[in-house]
Amino acid sequence: MVIAIIYLVTKMIIAVFS
Protein backbone atom coordinates (compact mmCIF):
# COMPACT_ATOMS: atom_id res chain seq x y z
CA MET A 1 0.00 0.00 0.00
CA VAL A 2 1.11 3.54 -0.69
CA ILE A 3 0.45 4.58 2.91
CA ALA A 4 2.78 1.86 4.20
CA ILE A 5 5.53 2.99 1.84
CA ILE A 6 5.14 6.62 2.91
CA TYR A 7 5.23 5.51 6.56
CA LEU A 8 8.45 3.55 6.06
CA VAL A 9 10.11 6.39 4.14
CA THR A 10 9.09 8.86 6.85
CA LYS A 11 10.56 6.59 9.52
CA MET A 12 13.82 6.39 7.57
CA ILE A 13 13.97 10.18 7.24
CA ILE A 14 13.32 10.60 10.97
CA ALA A 15 16.04 8.05 11.74
CA VAL A 16 18.52 9.90 9.51
CA PHE A 17 17.81 13.30 11.06
CA SER A 18 17.78 12.03 14.66
PDB file of N, CA and C in Angstrom:
ATOM      1  N   MET A   1       0.834  -1.207   0.000  1.00  0.00           N
ATOM      2  CA  MET A   1       0.000   0.000   0.000  1.00  0.00           C
ATOM      3  C   MET A   1       0.861   1.247   0.000  1.00  0.00           C
ATOM      4  N   VAL A   2       0.351   2.289  -0.609  1.00  0.00           N
ATOM      5  CA  VAL A   2       1.107   3.541  -0.688  1.00  0.00           C
ATOM      6  C   VAL A   2       1.344   4.111   0.703  1.00  0.00           C
ATOM      7  N   ILE A   3       0.325   4.013   1.560  1.00  0.00           N
ATOM      8  CA  ILE A   3       0.450   4.576   2.912  1.00  0.00           C
ATOM      9  C   ILE A   3       1.589   3.890   3.657  1.00  0.00           C
ATOM     10  N   ALA A   4       1.708   2.590   3.512  1.00  0.00           N
ATOM     11  CA  ALA A   4       2.777   1.858   4.201  1.00  0.00           C
ATOM     12  C   ALA A   4       4.143   2.313   3.705  1.00  0.00           C
ATOM     13  N   ILE A   5       4.256   2.533   2.398  1.00  0.00           N
ATOM     14  CA  ILE A   5       5.534   2.989   1.835  1.00  0.00           C
ATOM     15  C   ILE A   5       5.874   4.375   2.375  1.00  0.00           C
ATOM     16  N   ILE A   6       4.892   5.268   2.383  1.00  0.00           N
ATOM     17  CA  ILE A   6       5.137   6.619   2.906  1.00  0.00           C
ATOM     18  C   ILE A   6       5.554   6.544   4.371  1.00  0.00           C
ATOM     19  N   TYR A   7       4.904   5.648   5.138  1.00  0.00           N
ATOM     20  CA  TYR A   7       5.234   5.506   6.556  1.00  0.00           C
ATOM     21  C   TYR A   7       6.673   5.043   6.731  1.00  0.00           C
ATOM     22  N   LEU A   8       7.090   4.067   5.935  1.00  0.00           N
ATOM     23  CA  LEU A   8       8.454   3.549   6.059  1.00  0.00           C
ATOM     24  C   LEU A   8       9.471   4.611   5.658  1.00  0.00           C
ATOM     25  N   VAL A   9       9.182   5.338   4.585  1.00  0.00           N
ATOM     26  CA  VAL A   9      10.105   6.394   4.142  1.00  0.00           C
ATOM     27  C   VAL A   9      10.212   7.473   5.208  1.00  0.00           C
ATOM     28  N   THR A  10       9.069   7.840   5.799  1.00  0.00           N
ATOM     29  CA  THR A  10       9.094   8.864   6.849  1.00  0.00           C
ATOM     30  C   THR A  10       9.922   8.394   8.035  1.00  0.00           C
ATOM     31  N   LYS A  11       9.767   7.125   8.405  1.00  0.00           N
ATOM     32  CA  LYS A  11      10.559   6.589   9.524  1.00  0.00           C
ATOM     33  C   LYS A  11      12.042   6.640   9.203  1.00  0.00           C
ATOM     34  N   MET A  12      12.404   6.332   7.962  1.00  0.00           N
ATOM     35  CA  MET A  12      13.820   6.391   7.572  1.00  0.00           C
ATOM     36  C   MET A  12      14.339   7.814   7.662  1.00  0.00           C
ATOM     37  N   ILE A  13      13.546   8.772   7.181  1.00  0.00           N
ATOM     38  CA  ILE A  13      13.973  10.177   7.238  1.00  0.00           C
ATOM     39  C   ILE A  13      14.155  10.607   8.687  1.00  0.00           C
ATOM     40  N   ILE A  14      13.211  10.240   9.550  1.00  0.00           N
ATOM     41  CA  ILE A  14      13.322  10.602  10.969  1.00  0.00           C
ATOM     42  C   ILE A  14      14.576   9.968  11.567  1.00  0.00           C
ATOM     43  N   ALA A  15      14.859   8.728  11.210  1.00  0.00           N
ATOM     44  CA  ALA A  15      16.043   8.052  11.741  1.00  0.00           C
ATOM     45  C   ALA A  15      17.320   8.751  11.281  1.00  0.00           C
ATOM     46  N   VAL A  16      17.325   9.227  10.039  1.00  0.00           N
ATOM     47  CA  VAL A  16      18.520   9.896   9.513  1.00  0.00           C
ATOM     48  C   VAL A  16      18.742  11.227  10.227  1.00  0.00           C
ATOM     49  N   PHE A  17      17.665  11.972  10.470  1.00  0.00           N
ATOM     50  CA  PHE A  17      17.812  13.302  11.061  1.00  0.00           C
ATOM     51  C   PHE A  17      17.899  13.268  12.575  1.00  0.00           C
ATOM     52  N   SER A  18      17.691  12.111  13.190  1.00  0.00           N
ATOM     53  CA  SER A  18      17.778  12.030  14.655  1.00  0.00           C
ATOM     54  C   SER A  18      19.237  12.114  15.094  1.00  0.00           C
TER      55      SER A  18
END
